[in-house]
Amino acid sequence: MSTLAVDKDFDLPYIGAFNVENTLAAIECVRGLVELKSDAFLDYAGIRRRQECLLRAGDLTVYQDYAHHPREIQAFLSYAADRSNARKIIIFQPHRYSRTRQFTKEFADVLKGADQLILLPVYAASESRDLGVDTDAIYDQLKGSMDVTYTTLESFSLQYSFDTPTDVLFVGAGDIEVIARDYAKNAIDFLKRQLSVNIGQTRLTCHEPLGPKTSLKIGGNALFFAEPDSESSLIQLLQNACKLPVFTLGRGSNLLVPDEGFAGLVISMNVPWLQTASVENDVIVVGAGLRLKELCGFATKNGIGGYTFMDGIPGSVGGALRMNAGAMGAAIGEKVLSVEALDRQDNKHVLDARQLHFEYRACRTLDDKIVLRARMAVLRESRETLEAQRAQFLEKRKQSQPVGASAGSTFKNPPGDYAGRLIEQAGLKGTCVGGAEVSQKHANFILNQNRASSRDVVSLVKHIKKTIVSTSNIALEPEILFLGHSWKDVL
């Protein structure tokens, strides 16, 4: 298999040497028959009970695999090692007495690399016991040399580990699938009970689809999704979340959700108590969940200038502050007097403009904070003037920006230039990967034209970045946030 080679790059939605070898074999089978595109394998969703991920919850990941031969087990364990260096707990159920007798030593050799090993009795698969040996033969070879236990299916028990990166691997071709799925389900139930403590009427769900909550309409589910009913419930959620990753979601307008979703708690800021605006002592006080369009409308109605550029930006105040959103030569950071925010330890901070360090499309100070509300400057102008500005800006957007599902500008503008101009100059308008397409109207927009996946978008971002480096010697930096990932690692 190692002699197989390809003459082009392919984007693969999986890792692991065994998967790569299978891909090379598939390419070889159709060589000379069809011309495979670089994204030919992106839609491959995998096979049930083969490297199947049952749960991602923070640092805990649960897999199951049908492997029941030593070489298959080795391939699966190599795949798991390639994915992460987390602690490995293996639960193994041998398949057939005769196979266990034939490969006792080989099973012991391949399993001894586990940090913890739990052995279950052989799954007979219609064989009688006198045709071979049971799992105790494997156990006898390993006891004393590693953390290994031998238990029954009915007595199986394993505590959940959320404090240390841990992969729990259920391996075998028998009814081990039952306890694997129960283990994953019970872990979710345990976490939900923990999250639900003292959160009042907060709506808390499991496996909530995130794609429909974003402007790009792409992505998988949140493990947990909450709509807090008050500030105290929000603080309690942060306390209850413990080791789970937490993400606060506004309008989802500058966000790419991965196909596998988010293995933690997503907290919605689109709740009534955060969608407020008022003028107090000649200062606008605005909640983090208020849409920018509504803030613009509020300011215009009250004769307050400097906010008309926000009309048409499909985001909310909290997200806009974190990325210093802007348009028409202006940015939200220019209007901020102070911001009230929480950290993950539920400490409240009031940060004035000097402490916030706004920069182009970023506010690093707020990267690890949850914005609650902001105090913003008031500059009086006539309502008629402001209405005219809004109409002018909206018409400009209409003329220059595409209609459709997108996350807005894909890349930040490099110093002294425009990302859209560079992408258009490189001839990339209309370029597609799967269902993702570079807009024909504005080259810095990627559109979800045909049920695109996040893999499609990531592949297109990579292609654009690589092309612009080649044509202009400029490394474009993505502006959109890739939930749970760092673009530096992806690109």
CSV table of C-alpha atoms in Angstrom, one decimal, residues 114-490:
chain,number,residue,atom,x,y,z
A,114,ALA,CA,-3.6,1.8,27.3
A,115,ASP,CA,-3.4,4.0,30.3
A,116,GLN,CA,-6.3,1.9,31.7
A,117,LEU,CA,-7.8,-1.3,30.4
A,118,ILE,CA,-11.1,-2.9,31.2
A,119,LEU,CA,-11.6,-6.4,29.9
A,120,LEU,CA,-15.1,-8.0,29.4
A,121,PRO,CA,-15.9,-11.6,28.9
A,122,VAL,CA,-15.8,-13.1,25.4
A,123,TYR,CA,-18.8,-12.5,23.1
A,124,ALA,CA,-19.5,-16.1,22.1
A,125,ALA,CA,-21.2,-15.4,18.7
A,126,SER,CA,-22.8,-18.9,18.9
A,127,GLU,CA,-19.5,-20.7,19.8
A,128,SER,CA,-19.3,-22.9,22.9
A,129,ARG,CA,-16.8,-22.3,25.6
A,130,ASP,CA,-14.9,-25.5,24.9
A,131,LEU,CA,-13.7,-24.1,21.5
A,132,GLY,CA,-11.2,-21.8,23.1
A,133,VAL,CA,-10.4,-19.6,26.1
A,134,ASP,CA,-12.1,-16.7,27.8
A,135,THR,CA,-10.8,-13.1,28.4
A,136,ASP,CA,-9.1,-14.2,31.6
A,137,ALA,CA,-6.2,-15.5,29.4
A,138,ILE,CA,-5.5,-12.0,28.2
A,139,TYR,CA,-6.0,-10.6,31.7
A,140,ASP,CA,-3.4,-13.1,33.1
A,141,GLN,CA,-0.8,-11.8,30.6
A,142,LEU,CA,-1.3,-8.2,31.6
A,143,LYS,CA,-2.1,-8.1,35.3
A,144,GLY,CA,0.7,-6.7,37.4
A,145,SER,CA,2.2,-4.8,34.5
A,146,MET,CA,-0.6,-2.1,33.9
A,147,ASP,CA,-3.9,-0.8,35.2
A,148,VAL,CA,-6.2,-3.6,34.1
A,149,THR,CA,-9.4,-5.0,35.4
A,150,TYR,CA,-11.7,-7.9,34.3
A,151,THR,CA,-15.4,-7.5,34.9
A,152,THR,CA,-18.7,-8.5,33.5
A,153,LEU,CA,-20.9,-6.6,31.1
A,154,GLU,CA,-23.5,-6.2,33.9
A,155,SER,CA,-21.0,-5.0,36.4
A,156,PHE,CA,-19.2,-2.5,34.1
A,157,SER,CA,-18.7,0.9,35.7
A,158,LEU,CA,-16.4,3.8,34.7
A,159,GLN,CA,-16.4,7.2,36.3
A,160,TYR,CA,-16.6,10.2,34.0
A,161,SER,CA,-13.4,12.3,33.7
A,162,PHE,CA,-13.9,15.9,32.8
A,163,ASP,CA,-10.8,17.3,34.5
A,164,THR,CA,-8.2,15.6,32.3
A,165,PRO,CA,-8.2,15.1,28.5
A,166,THR,CA,-9.5,11.5,28.2
A,167,ASP,CA,-10.4,9.2,25.3
A,168,VAL,CA,-12.7,6.3,26.3
A,169,LEU,CA,-12.5,3.6,23.6
A,170,PHE,CA,-15.0,0.8,23.4
A,171,VAL,CA,-13.6,-1.9,21.2
A,172,GLY,CA,-15.2,-5.1,20.0
A,173,ALA,CA,-17.7,-6.7,17.6
A,174,GLY,CA,-20.2,-8.0,20.1
A,175,ASP,CA,-22.9,-6.3,22.3
A,176,ILE,CA,-20.3,-4.0,23.8
A,177,GLU,CA,-22.1,-1.4,21.7
A,178,VAL,CA,-24.9,-1.4,24.3
A,179,ILE,CA,-22.8,-0.2,27.2
A,180,ALA,CA,-20.8,2.2,24.9
A,181,ARG,CA,-24.0,4.0,23.9
A,182,ASP,CA,-25.3,3.9,27.5
A,183,TYR,CA,-22.1,5.3,28.8
A,184,ALA,CA,-22.2,8.2,26.4
A,185,LYS,CA,-25.9,8.9,27.1
A,186,ASN,CA,-25.4,8.7,30.9
A,187,ALA,CA,-22.5,11.2,30.7
A,188,ILE,CA,-24.8,13.7,28.9
A,189,ASP,CA,-27.5,13.1,31.6
A,190,PHE,CA,-25.0,13.7,34.3
A,191,LEU,CA,-23.7,16.9,32.8
A,192,LYS,CA,-27.3,18.2,32.2
A,193,ARG,CA,-28.2,17.6,35.8
A,194,GLN,CA,-25.1,19.5,36.9
A,195,LEU,CA,-25.8,22.4,34.6
A,196,SER,CA,-29.5,22.6,35.7
A,197,VAL,CA,-28.8,23.5,39.3
A,198,ASN,CA,-30.2,26.9,40.4
A,199,ILE,CA,-30.8,28.3,36.9
A,200,GLY,CA,-34.5,29.3,37.4
A,201,GLN,CA,-36.6,29.2,34.2
A,202,THR,CA,-33.5,29.0,31.9
A,203,ARG,CA,-34.2,26.9,28.8
A,204,LEU,CA,-31.5,24.2,28.6
A,205,THR,CA,-31.4,21.7,25.8
A,206,CYS,CA,-29.1,18.9,24.4
A,207,HIS,CA,-27.8,18.6,20.9
A,208,GLU,CA,-29.3,21.9,19.8
A,209,PRO,CA,-28.6,22.6,16.0
A,210,LEU,CA,-26.4,25.7,15.7
A,211,GLY,CA,-26.4,26.1,11.9
A,212,PRO,CA,-29.8,27.7,11.8
A,213,LYS,CA,-28.7,30.2,14.4
A,214,THR,CA,-26.0,31.6,12.2
A,215,SER,CA,-26.1,33.8,9.1
A,216,LEU,CA,-24.0,31.2,7.2
A,217,LYS,CA,-26.5,28.4,8.0
A,218,ILE,CA,-23.8,25.8,8.4
A,219,GLY,CA,-22.7,23.5,11.3
A,220,GLY,CA,-23.5,20.8,13.7
A,221,ASN,CA,-25.1,20.7,17.2
A,222,ALA,CA,-24.1,22.2,20.5
A,223,LEU,CA,-23.8,19.5,23.2
A,224,PHE,CA,-25.7,21.9,25.5
A,225,PHE,CA,-27.6,25.1,24.6
A,226,ALA,CA,-28.9,27.6,27.2
A,227,GLU,CA,-31.1,30.7,27.1
A,228,PRO,CA,-30.5,32.2,30.6
A,229,ASP,CA,-33.5,34.0,32.1
A,230,SER,CA,-31.5,36.4,34.1
A,231,GLU,CA,-28.0,37.6,34.9
A,232,SER,CA,-27.9,35.4,38.1
A,233,SER,CA,-28.8,32.4,36.0
A,234,LEU,CA,-26.0,33.2,33.5
A,235,ILE,CA,-23.5,33.4,36.4
A,236,GLN,CA,-24.8,30.1,37.8
A,237,LEU,CA,-24.4,28.4,34.4
A,238,LEU,CA,-20.8,29.5,34.3
A,239,GLN,CA,-20.3,28.0,37.7
A,240,ASN,CA,-22.1,24.8,36.8
A,241,ALA,CA,-20.3,24.3,33.5
A,242,CYS,CA,-17.1,23.5,35.4
A,243,LYS,CA,-14.6,22.1,32.9
A,244,LEU,CA,-16.9,22.3,29.8
A,245,PRO,CA,-15.9,24.8,27.2
A,246,VAL,CA,-18.4,27.7,27.0
A,247,PHE,CA,-19.3,29.9,24.0
A,248,THR,CA,-21.7,32.9,24.0
A,249,LEU,CA,-23.7,33.2,20.8
A,250,GLY,CA,-25.3,36.4,19.6
A,251,ARG,CA,-26.7,36.6,16.0
A,252,GLY,CA,-24.0,34.2,14.7
A,253,SER,CA,-23.2,36.6,11.9
A,254,ASN,CA,-19.4,36.2,11.8
A,255,LEU,CA,-19.3,32.6,12.7
A,256,LEU,CA,-18.5,29.2,11.1
A,257,VAL,CA,-19.7,26.3,13.2
A,258,PRO,CA,-17.8,23.0,12.5
A,259,ASP,CA,-19.8,20.1,11.1
A,260,GLU,CA,-19.2,18.1,14.3
A,261,GLY,CA,-20.7,20.9,16.3
A,262,PHE,CA,-19.4,22.2,19.7
A,263,ALA,CA,-18.5,19.9,22.6
A,264,GLY,CA,-19.6,22.2,25.3
A,265,LEU,CA,-22.2,24.8,26.4
A,266,VAL,CA,-23.4,27.5,24.1
A,267,ILE,CA,-25.1,30.3,25.9
A,268,SER,CA,-27.5,32.4,23.9
A,269,MET,CA,-27.3,36.2,24.4
A,270,ASN,CA,-30.5,36.7,22.4
A,271,VAL,CA,-32.6,37.0,25.5
A,272,PRO,CA,-34.9,39.9,26.5
A,273,TRP,CA,-32.9,41.1,29.5
A,274,LEU,CA,-29.9,41.6,27.3
A,275,GLN,CA,-31.7,43.3,24.4
A,276,THR,CA,-32.2,46.7,26.0
A,277,ALA,CA,-31.2,50.2,25.1
A,278,SER,CA,-31.6,53.5,27.1
A,279,VAL,CA,-30.2,56.9,27.4
A,280,GLU,CA,-28.9,57.7,31.0
A,281,ASN,CA,-27.1,60.9,31.9
A,282,ASP,CA,-26.5,61.6,28.2
A,283,VAL,CA,-24.9,58.1,27.7
A,284,ILE,CA,-26.4,55.2,25.7
A,285,VAL,CA,-26.6,52.0,27.9
A,286,VAL,CA,-27.0,49.0,25.7
A,287,GLY,CA,-27.3,45.3,26.3
A,288,ALA,CA,-25.0,42.8,24.6
A,289,GLY,CA,-27.9,40.9,23.0
A,290,LEU,CA,-29.3,43.9,21.1
A,291,ARG,CA,-29.0,43.8,17.3
A,292,LEU,CA,-26.8,46.4,15.8
A,293,LYS,CA,-29.6,47.4,13.5
A,294,GLU,CA,-31.8,48.0,16.5
A,295,LEU,CA,-29.1,50.1,18.2
A,296,CYS,CA,-28.8,52.1,15.0
A,297,GLY,CA,-32.6,52.6,15.0
A,298,PHE,CA,-32.6,53.6,18.6
A,299,ALA,CA,-29.8,56.2,18.1
A,300,THR,CA,-31.5,57.6,15.1
A,301,LYS,CA,-34.8,58.0,16.8
A,302,ASN,CA,-33.2,59.8,19.7
A,303,GLY,CA,-31.1,62.1,17.5
A,304,ILE,CA,-27.8,60.5,18.3
A,305,GLY,CA,-25.1,60.4,15.6
A,306,GLY,CA,-22.3,58.0,14.9
A,307,TYR,CA,-24.2,54.8,14.7
A,308,THR,CA,-25.7,54.8,11.2
A,309,PHE,CA,-22.8,52.6,9.8
A,310,MET,CA,-24.2,49.8,11.9
A,311,ASP,CA,-27.4,49.5,9.9
A,312,GLY,CA,-27.0,46.4,7.8
A,313,ILE,CA,-24.4,44.7,9.9
A,314,PRO,CA,-26.2,41.4,10.9
A,315,GLY,CA,-24.7,41.1,14.4
A,316,SER,CA,-25.4,42.0,18.0
A,317,VAL,CA,-23.6,44.4,20.4
A,318,GLY,CA,-21.6,41.8,22.3
A,319,GLY,CA,-20.1,40.1,19.3
A,320,ALA,CA,-19.5,43.4,17.6
A,321,LEU,CA,-17.5,44.6,20.6
A,322,ARG,CA,-15.3,41.5,20.7
A,323,MET,CA,-14.3,41.9,17.1
A,324,ASN,CA,-14.6,45.7,16.9
A,325,ALA,CA,-17.0,45.4,14.0
A,326,GLY,CA,-17.1,48.2,11.5
A,327,ALA,CA,-18.2,49.4,8.1
A,328,MET,CA,-18.2,52.6,6.0
A,329,GLY,CA,-14.9,53.7,7.6
A,330,ALA,CA,-16.1,53.5,11.2
A,331,ALA,CA,-16.0,50.9,14.0
A,332,ILE,CA,-17.9,50.3,17.2
A,333,GLY,CA,-14.9,50.6,19.4
A,334,GLU,CA,-14.8,54.3,18.6
A,335,LYS,CA,-18.1,54.9,20.4
A,336,VAL,CA,-17.4,52.9,23.6
A,337,LEU,CA,-17.0,54.6,26.9
A,338,SER,CA,-17.0,51.4,29.0
A,339,VAL,CA,-18.0,47.7,28.9
A,340,GLU,CA,-19.4,45.5,31.7
A,341,ALA,CA,-18.3,41.9,31.3
A,342,LEU,CA,-17.9,38.6,33.1
A,343,ASP,CA,-14.9,36.2,33.1
A,344,ARG,CA,-15.2,32.4,33.3
A,345,GLN,CA,-14.7,32.6,37.1
A,346,ASP,CA,-17.9,34.7,37.1
A,347,ASN,CA,-16.1,37.8,38.2
A,348,LYS,CA,-17.6,41.1,36.9
A,349,HIS,CA,-15.3,43.7,35.3
A,350,VAL,CA,-16.1,47.2,34.3
A,351,LEU,CA,-13.5,48.2,31.6
A,352,ASP,CA,-13.2,51.7,30.3
A,353,ALA,CA,-12.1,52.6,26.8
A,354,ARG,CA,-8.4,52.8,27.7
A,355,GLN,CA,-8.4,49.3,29.1
A,356,LEU,CA,-10.1,47.7,26.0
A,357,HIS,CA,-7.4,48.2,23.5
A,358,PHE,CA,-9.6,48.1,20.4
A,359,GLU,CA,-7.7,47.3,17.1
A,360,TYR,CA,-8.7,46.5,13.6
A,361,ARG,CA,-11.4,43.8,13.8
A,362,ALA,CA,-10.3,42.7,17.3
A,363,CYS,CA,-10.5,43.5,21.0
A,364,ARG,CA,-8.1,41.1,22.7
A,365,THR,CA,-9.2,42.3,26.1
A,366,LEU,CA,-12.7,40.8,25.5
A,367,ASP,CA,-11.5,37.5,24.0
A,368,ASP,CA,-12.0,35.6,27.3
A,369,LYS,CA,-14.9,37.7,28.6
A,370,ILE,CA,-18.7,37.6,28.3
A,371,VAL,CA,-20.0,41.1,27.5
A,372,LEU,CA,-23.1,42.0,29.4
A,373,ARG,CA,-23.7,45.6,28.4
A,374,ALA,CA,-21.8,48.7,27.2
A,375,ARG,CA,-21.9,52.5,27.8
A,376,MET,CA,-21.6,54.4,24.6
A,377,ALA,CA,-21.0,58.0,23.6
A,378,VAL,CA,-23.8,60.4,22.6
A,379,LEU,CA,-23.3,63.0,19.8
A,380,ARG,CA,-26.4,64.9,18.9
A,381,GLU,CA,-27.5,65.2,15.3
A,382,SER,CA,-30.8,65.9,13.6
A,383,ARG,CA,-33.0,62.9,12.9
A,384,GLU,CA,-33.4,63.9,9.3
A,385,THR,CA,-29.6,63.9,8.7
A,386,LEU,CA,-29.3,60.5,10.3
A,387,GLU,CA,-32.1,59.0,8.3
A,388,ALA,CA,-30.4,60.2,5.1
A,389,GLN,CA,-27.1,58.7,6.2
A,390,ARG,CA,-28.8,55.3,6.9
A,391,ALA,CA,-30.5,55.3,3.5
A,392,GLN,CA,-27.2,56.1,1.8
A,393,PHE,CA,-25.3,53.4,3.6
A,394,LEU,CA,-28.0,50.8,3.0
A,395,GLU,CA,-28.0,51.6,-0.7
A,396,LYS,CA,-24.2,51.3,-0.8
A,397,ARG,CA,-24.4,47.8,0.9
A,398,LYS,CA,-27.1,46.8,-1.6
A,399,GLN,CA,-25.0,47.7,-4.5
A,400,SER,CA,-21.7,46.1,-3.2
A,401,GLN,CA,-22.7,43.1,-1.1
A,402,PRO,CA,-24.4,39.8,-2.1
A,403,VAL,CA,-27.7,38.5,-0.9
A,404,GLY,CA,-27.7,35.0,0.6
A,405,ALA,CA,-26.3,33.0,3.4
A,406,SER,CA,-22.8,34.2,4.3
A,407,ALA,CA,-20.7,35.2,7.4
A,408,GLY,CA,-19.9,38.6,6.0
A,409,SER,CA,-16.3,39.4,5.1
A,410,THR,CA,-14.3,36.3,5.1
A,411,PHE,CA,-10.8,37.8,5.5
A,412,LYS,CA,-9.5,40.9,7.2
A,413,ASN,CA,-8.2,43.6,4.9
A,414,PRO,CA,-4.4,43.6,4.8
A,415,PRO,CA,-2.6,46.9,5.5
A,416,GLY,CA,-3.0,49.3,2.6
A,417,ASP,CA,-5.2,47.0,0.5
A,418,TYR,CA,-8.5,45.1,0.3
A,419,ALA,CA,-9.0,41.4,0.6
A,420,GLY,CA,-11.8,41.5,-1.9
A,421,ARG,CA,-9.7,43.2,-4.5
A,422,LEU,CA,-6.9,40.7,-4.1
A,423,ILE,CA,-9.3,37.7,-4.4
A,424,GLU,CA,-11.0,39.2,-7.4
A,425,GLN,CA,-7.6,40.0,-9.1
A,426,ALA,CA,-6.6,36.4,-8.6
A,427,GLY,CA,-9.7,35.3,-10.7
A,428,LEU,CA,-11.3,33.5,-7.8
A,429,LYS,CA,-14.8,34.9,-8.1
A,430,GLY,CA,-17.3,32.0,-8.5
A,431,THR,CA,-14.8,29.4,-7.3
A,432,CYS,CA,-16.6,26.6,-5.5
A,433,VAL,CA,-15.8,23.8,-3.1
A,434,GLY,CA,-18.8,21.6,-2.5
A,435,GLY,CA,-21.7,24.0,-1.7
A,436,ALA,CA,-19.4,26.9,-0.8
A,437,GLU,CA,-18.8,29.6,-3.4
A,438,VAL,CA,-16.8,32.8,-3.6
A,439,SER,CA,-19.4,35.5,-4.3
A,440,GLN,CA,-19.6,36.9,-7.9
A,441,LYS,CA,-20.6,40.3,-6.4
A,442,HIS,CA,-18.1,40.7,-3.6
A,443,ALA,CA,-15.0,38.4,-3.7
A,444,ASN,CA,-14.5,38.6,0.1
A,445,PHE,CA,-17.8,36.9,0.8
A,446,ILE,CA,-18.2,33.1,0.8
A,447,LEU,CA,-21.8,32.0,0.2
A,448,ASN,CA,-23.5,28.9,1.3
A,449,GLN,CA,-25.1,28.2,-2.1
A,450,ASN,CA,-26.0,24.5,-1.9
A,451,ARG,CA,-26.0,23.0,1.6
A,452,ALA,CA,-22.4,23.6,2.1
A,453,SER,CA,-20.5,22.0,5.0
A,454,SER,CA,-18.0,23.7,7.2
A,455,ARG,CA,-15.4,21.4,5.5
A,456,ASP,CA,-16.3,23.0,2.2
A,457,VAL,CA,-15.8,26.5,3.6
A,458,VAL,CA,-12.5,25.6,5.3
A,459,SER,CA,-11.2,24.1,2.1
A,460,LEU,CA,-12.2,27.2,0.1
A,461,VAL,CA,-10.6,29.4,2.7
A,462,LYS,CA,-7.4,27.4,2.4
A,463,HIS,CA,-7.5,27.6,-1.4
A,464,ILE,CA,-8.0,31.4,-1.4
A,465,LYS,CA,-5.3,31.9,1.2
A,466,LYS,CA,-2.8,29.7,-0.8
A,467,THR,CA,-3.7,31.4,-4.1
A,468,ILE,CA,-3.2,35.0,-2.7
A,469,VAL,CA,0.1,34.0,-1.2
A,470,SER,CA,1.1,32.8,-4.7
A,471,THR,CA,-0.3,35.7,-6.7
A,472,SER,CA,0.3,38.7,-4.3
A,473,ASN,CA,2.7,37.4,-1.6
A,474,ILE,CA,0.2,38.4,1.0
A,475,ALA,CA,-1.0,36.0,3.7
A,476,LEU,CA,-4.7,36.9,4.3
A,477,GLU,CA,-6.0,36.4,7.8
A,478,PRO,CA,-9.6,35.1,8.3
A,479,GLU,CA,-12.0,37.5,9.9
A,480,ILE,CA,-14.7,35.0,10.7
A,481,LEU,CA,-14.5,32.9,13.8
A,482,PHE,CA,-14.2,29.2,13.5
A,483,LEU,CA,-16.0,27.9,16.6
A,484,GLY,CA,-13.8,25.7,18.8
A,485,HIS,CA,-10.8,26.0,16.5
A,486,SER,CA,-7.8,28.3,15.8
A,487,TRP,CA,-7.3,29.3,12.2
A,488,LYS,CA,-3.6,29.1,12.8
A,489,ASP,CA,-3.9,25.4,13.5
A,490,VAL,CA,-6.4,24.8,10.6
